[in-house]
């Protein structure tokens, strides 16, 4: 019954403790009609932490609802992914299948629903979403795709390393380092001039690691980078 700042501290702790008397409160809160305030989003998050299966139908309705706000849809999708780590593939395919027409929120929801999914169909959906031009969508999909195996990033490598999102490009760098070849070493060297320092540092560390087996090539490429006009 305290102010929002106090609830924001207390309720996540109750969720981590698995404090069951709070479950009914959160279930009742997410059953409310719009407008949805911050405490509604907080209840969604907590139900995901405790993985309350009774919330699953309501979470699905909110995640798929075109009338709910983007914040509510995403929070519901992330919670549902924790409550039910499988079984949302069909919904994700419907939301993210026709990517340009689906809308950014729907594509983000699709990627969020697949957070713990696995299998060939999941991999196919995640690859399509990971190649999305929107960095937020791509990152949400790449996070799970990389967990399933960095080799899955290689078929969409061009889209990943040319993304506007630095965190997306880092996933591409990591995939090349994990599956080295002379071609990938050359691509990595080309990213030494990436505009974002996190990408450059990841590339530098990756090249140093790969130099154990490709010392001459890495030295040659690094020397070329040092002699380039780009600082």
GROMACS .gro file of C-alpha atoms in nm:
model
  231
    1UNK     CA    1   0.000   0.000   0.000
    2UNK     CA    2   0.306   0.227  -0.008
    3UNK     CA    3   0.413   0.470  -0.280
    4UNK     CA    4   0.542   0.339  -0.617
    5UNK     CA    5   0.909   0.370  -0.521
    6UNK     CA    6   0.858   0.157  -0.211
    7UNK     CA    7   0.656  -0.105  -0.399
    8UNK     CA    8   0.926  -0.117  -0.665
    9UNK     CA    9   1.171  -0.221  -0.392
   10UNK     CA   10   0.949  -0.455  -0.194
   11UNK     CA   11   0.749  -0.651  -0.450
   12UNK     CA   12   1.043  -0.790  -0.654
   13UNK     CA   13   1.194  -0.912  -0.327
   14UNK     CA   14   0.869  -1.088  -0.236
   15UNK     CA   15   0.879  -1.247  -0.582
   16UNK     CA   16   1.238  -1.368  -0.538
   17UNK     CA   17   1.141  -1.511  -0.199
   18UNK     CA   18   0.843  -1.689  -0.354
   19UNK     CA   19   0.612  -1.520  -0.101
   20UNK     CA   20   0.284  -1.689  -0.197
   21UNK     CA   21   0.045  -1.443  -0.024
   22UNK     CA   22   0.157  -1.185  -0.282
   23UNK     CA   23   0.061  -1.405  -0.578
   24UNK     CA   24  -0.312  -1.335  -0.541
   25UNK     CA   25  -0.246  -0.962  -0.529
   26UNK     CA   26  -0.047  -0.973  -0.854
   27UNK     CA   27  -0.306  -1.193  -1.025
   28UNK     CA   28  -0.584  -0.955  -0.925
   29UNK     CA   29  -0.385  -0.654  -1.042
   30UNK     CA   30  -0.314  -0.792  -1.391
   31UNK     CA   31  -0.684  -0.865  -1.428
   32UNK     CA   32  -0.764  -0.495  -1.414
   33UNK     CA   33  -0.889  -0.303  -1.717
   34UNK     CA   34  -0.697  -0.013  -1.876
   35UNK     CA   35  -0.555   0.233  -1.816
   36UNK     CA   36  -0.263   0.032  -1.685
   37UNK     CA   37  -0.025   0.210  -1.450
   38UNK     CA   38   0.326   0.120  -1.341
   39UNK     CA   39   0.205  -0.115  -1.066
   40UNK     CA   40   0.041  -0.321  -1.341
   41UNK     CA   41   0.378  -0.364  -1.514
   42UNK     CA   42   0.536  -0.447  -1.179
   43UNK     CA   43   0.281  -0.724  -1.122
   44UNK     CA   44   0.355  -0.867  -1.469
   45UNK     CA   45   0.725  -0.875  -1.392
   46UNK     CA   46   0.675  -1.041  -1.053
   47UNK     CA   47   0.445  -1.308  -1.195
   48UNK     CA   48   0.719  -1.393  -1.441
   49UNK     CA   49   0.974  -1.424  -1.162
   50UNK     CA   50   0.754  -1.664  -0.962
   51UNK     CA   51   0.643  -1.844  -1.281
   52UNK     CA   52   0.280  -1.845  -1.177
   53UNK     CA   53   0.109  -2.070  -1.431
   54UNK     CA   54  -0.237  -1.935  -1.347
   55UNK     CA   55  -0.131  -1.606  -1.504
   56UNK     CA   56  -0.041  -1.761  -1.841
   57UNK     CA   57  -0.377  -1.708  -2.021
   58UNK     CA   58  -0.392  -1.344  -1.916
   59UNK     CA   59  -0.026  -1.287  -2.006
   60UNK     CA   60  -0.084  -1.434  -2.352
   61UNK     CA   61  -0.390  -1.217  -2.410
   62UNK     CA   62  -0.197  -0.904  -2.318
   63UNK     CA   63   0.109  -0.996  -2.525
   64UNK     CA   64  -0.101  -1.056  -2.836
   65UNK     CA   65  -0.343  -0.767  -2.787
   66UNK     CA   66  -0.309  -0.493  -3.052
   67UNK     CA   67  -0.493  -0.259  -2.814
   68UNK     CA   68  -0.247  -0.290  -2.524
   69UNK     CA   69   0.040  -0.042  -2.499
   70UNK     CA   70   0.386  -0.154  -2.619
   71UNK     CA   71   0.515  -0.152  -2.260
   72UNK     CA   72   0.236  -0.383  -2.142
   73UNK     CA   73   0.271  -0.618  -2.439
   74UNK     CA   74   0.646  -0.655  -2.391
   75UNK     CA   75   0.623  -0.700  -2.015
   76UNK     CA   76   0.354  -0.965  -2.061
   77UNK     CA   77   0.557  -1.147  -2.328
   78UNK     CA   78   0.869  -1.153  -2.112
   79UNK     CA   79   0.671  -1.282  -1.815
   80UNK     CA   80   0.499  -1.547  -2.026
   81UNK     CA   81   0.838  -1.665  -2.154
   82UNK     CA   82   0.936  -1.736  -1.792
   83UNK     CA   83   0.603  -1.895  -1.697
   84UNK     CA   84   0.589  -2.116  -2.006
   85UNK     CA   85   0.933  -2.166  -2.164
   86UNK     CA   86   0.780  -2.360  -2.454
   87UNK     CA   87   0.461  -2.367  -2.655
   88UNK     CA   88   0.459  -2.008  -2.785
   89UNK     CA   89   0.617  -2.082  -3.122
   90UNK     CA   90   0.294  -2.049  -3.318
   91UNK     CA   91   0.218  -1.711  -3.163
   92UNK     CA   92   0.573  -1.592  -3.230
   93UNK     CA   93   0.552  -1.707  -3.592
   94UNK     CA   94   0.226  -1.522  -3.641
   95UNK     CA   95   0.361  -1.203  -3.486
   96UNK     CA   96   0.699  -1.200  -3.655
   97UNK     CA   97   0.637  -1.390  -3.976
   98UNK     CA   98   0.573  -1.093  -4.205
   99UNK     CA   99   0.833  -0.875  -4.040
  100UNK     CA  100   0.794  -0.537  -4.216
  101UNK     CA  101   0.415  -0.547  -4.185
  102UNK     CA  102   0.409  -0.684  -3.831
  103UNK     CA  103   0.518  -0.366  -3.660
  104UNK     CA  104   0.809  -0.316  -3.425
  105UNK     CA  105   0.623  -0.406  -3.106
  106UNK     CA  106   0.486  -0.729  -3.250
  107UNK     CA  107   0.834  -0.835  -3.366
  108UNK     CA  108   0.977  -0.755  -3.022
  109UNK     CA  109   0.699  -0.957  -2.860
  110UNK     CA  110   0.773  -1.248  -3.094
  111UNK     CA  111   1.142  -1.249  -3.001
  112UNK     CA  112   1.059  -1.216  -2.630
  113UNK     CA  113   0.819  -1.512  -2.639
  114UNK     CA  114   1.102  -1.734  -2.769
  115UNK     CA  115   1.341  -1.642  -2.487
  116UNK     CA  116   1.367  -2.002  -2.359
  117UNK     CA  117   1.242  -2.198  -2.660
  118UNK     CA  118   1.452  -2.446  -2.855
  119UNK     CA  119   1.424  -2.669  -3.160
  120UNK     CA  120   1.459  -2.628  -3.536
  121UNK     CA  121   1.149  -2.413  -3.580
  122UNK     CA  122   1.258  -2.184  -3.297
  123UNK     CA  123   1.601  -2.147  -3.457
  124UNK     CA  124   1.443  -2.059  -3.791
  125UNK     CA  125   1.220  -1.794  -3.636
  126UNK     CA  126   1.504  -1.648  -3.433
  127UNK     CA  127   1.729  -1.623  -3.741
  128UNK     CA  128   1.463  -1.425  -3.924
  129UNK     CA  129   1.416  -1.190  -3.628
  130UNK     CA  130   1.791  -1.161  -3.564
  131UNK     CA  131   1.838  -1.025  -3.917
  132UNK     CA  132   1.579  -0.753  -3.849
  133UNK     CA  133   1.681  -0.399  -3.938
  134UNK     CA  134   1.561  -0.279  -3.597
  135UNK     CA  135   1.849  -0.331  -3.349
  136UNK     CA  136   1.615  -0.390  -3.054
  137UNK     CA  137   1.438  -0.674  -3.234
  138UNK     CA  138   1.764  -0.820  -3.362
  139UNK     CA  139   1.926  -0.811  -3.017
  140UNK     CA  140   1.630  -0.979  -2.846
  141UNK     CA  141   1.646  -1.264  -3.099
  142UNK     CA  142   2.027  -1.287  -3.108
  143UNK     CA  143   2.052  -1.326  -2.733
  144UNK     CA  144   1.863  -1.655  -2.747
  145UNK     CA  145   2.004  -1.762  -3.084
  146UNK     CA  146   2.361  -1.730  -2.954
  147UNK     CA  147   2.269  -1.935  -2.647
  148UNK     CA  148   2.142  -2.212  -2.875
  149UNK     CA  149   2.473  -2.203  -3.062
  150UNK     CA  150   2.683  -1.925  -3.213
  151UNK     CA  151   2.699  -2.124  -3.538
  152UNK     CA  152   2.339  -2.018  -3.598
  153UNK     CA  153   2.454  -1.656  -3.629
  154UNK     CA  154   2.687  -1.727  -3.922
  155UNK     CA  155   2.418  -1.760  -4.195
  156UNK     CA  156   2.294  -1.409  -4.112
  157UNK     CA  157   2.638  -1.266  -4.037
  158UNK     CA  158   2.623  -0.986  -4.292
  159UNK     CA  159   2.301  -0.846  -4.147
  160UNK     CA  160   2.440  -0.876  -3.793
  161UNK     CA  161   2.776  -0.704  -3.843
  162UNK     CA  162   2.621  -0.422  -4.048
  163UNK     CA  163   2.345  -0.355  -3.794
  164UNK     CA  164   2.310  -0.008  -3.647
  165UNK     CA  165   2.319  -0.162  -3.298
  166UNK     CA  166   2.661  -0.207  -3.140
  167UNK     CA  167   2.538  -0.488  -2.913
  168UNK     CA  168   2.408  -0.668  -3.222
  169UNK     CA  169   2.748  -0.637  -3.395
  170UNK     CA  170   2.919  -0.778  -3.086
  171UNK     CA  171   2.719  -1.100  -3.132
  172UNK     CA  172   2.853  -1.124  -3.486
  173UNK     CA  173   3.209  -1.073  -3.366
  174UNK     CA  174   3.168  -1.343  -3.100
  175UNK     CA  175   3.033  -1.589  -3.359
  176UNK     CA  176   3.333  -1.534  -3.588
  177UNK     CA  177   3.577  -1.580  -3.301
  178UNK     CA  178   3.407  -1.905  -3.196
  179UNK     CA  179   3.415  -2.041  -3.553
  180UNK     CA  180   3.740  -1.904  -3.694
  181UNK     CA  181   3.850  -1.909  -4.055
  182UNK     CA  182   4.085  -1.690  -4.258
  183UNK     CA  183   3.781  -1.516  -4.407
  184UNK     CA  184   3.640  -1.436  -4.063
  185UNK     CA  185   3.978  -1.312  -3.939
  186UNK     CA  186   3.983  -1.067  -4.230
  187UNK     CA  187   3.628  -0.957  -4.151
  188UNK     CA  188   3.723  -0.907  -3.788
  189UNK     CA  189   4.019  -0.692  -3.885
  190UNK     CA  190   3.784  -0.478  -4.091
  191UNK     CA  191   3.585  -0.407  -3.774
  192UNK     CA  192   3.884  -0.259  -3.592
  193UNK     CA  193   3.754   0.079  -3.706
  194UNK     CA  194   3.401   0.021  -3.577
  195UNK     CA  195   3.257   0.345  -3.435
  196UNK     CA  196   3.169   0.182  -3.101
  197UNK     CA  197   3.450   0.106  -2.850
  198UNK     CA  198   3.286  -0.212  -2.719
  199UNK     CA  199   3.293  -0.362  -3.067
  200UNK     CA  200   3.653  -0.257  -3.125
  201UNK     CA  201   3.767  -0.403  -2.792
  202UNK     CA  202   3.585  -0.731  -2.859
  203UNK     CA  203   3.746  -0.750  -3.204
  204UNK     CA  204   4.092  -0.677  -3.063
  205UNK     CA  205   4.062  -0.946  -2.797
  206UNK     CA  206   3.924  -1.191  -3.053
  207UNK     CA  207   4.211  -1.133  -3.295
  208UNK     CA  208   4.463  -1.178  -3.017
  209UNK     CA  209   4.298  -1.509  -2.926
  210UNK     CA  210   4.295  -1.625  -3.290
  211UNK     CA  211   4.661  -1.529  -3.336
  212UNK     CA  212   4.761  -1.851  -3.161
  213UNK     CA  213   4.668  -2.046  -3.476
  214UNK     CA  214   4.691  -1.768  -3.738
  215UNK     CA  215   4.978  -1.557  -3.615
  216UNK     CA  216   5.114  -1.441  -3.952
  217UNK     CA  217   4.770  -1.344  -4.084
  218UNK     CA  218   4.673  -1.154  -3.770
  219UNK     CA  219   5.005  -0.967  -3.761
  220UNK     CA  220   4.968  -0.876  -4.128
  221UNK     CA  221   4.612  -0.748  -4.083
  222UNK     CA  222   4.695  -0.564  -3.760
  223UNK     CA  223   4.994  -0.400  -3.926
  224UNK     CA  224   4.771  -0.290  -4.211
  225UNK     CA  225   4.527  -0.140  -3.961
  226UNK     CA  226   4.810   0.046  -3.785
  227UNK     CA  227   4.931   0.189  -4.118
  228UNK     CA  228   4.580   0.299  -4.215
  229UNK     CA  229   4.479   0.662  -4.188
  230UNK     CA  230   4.183   0.575  -3.963
  231UNK     CA  231   4.296   0.634  -3.603
   0.00000   0.00000   0.00000
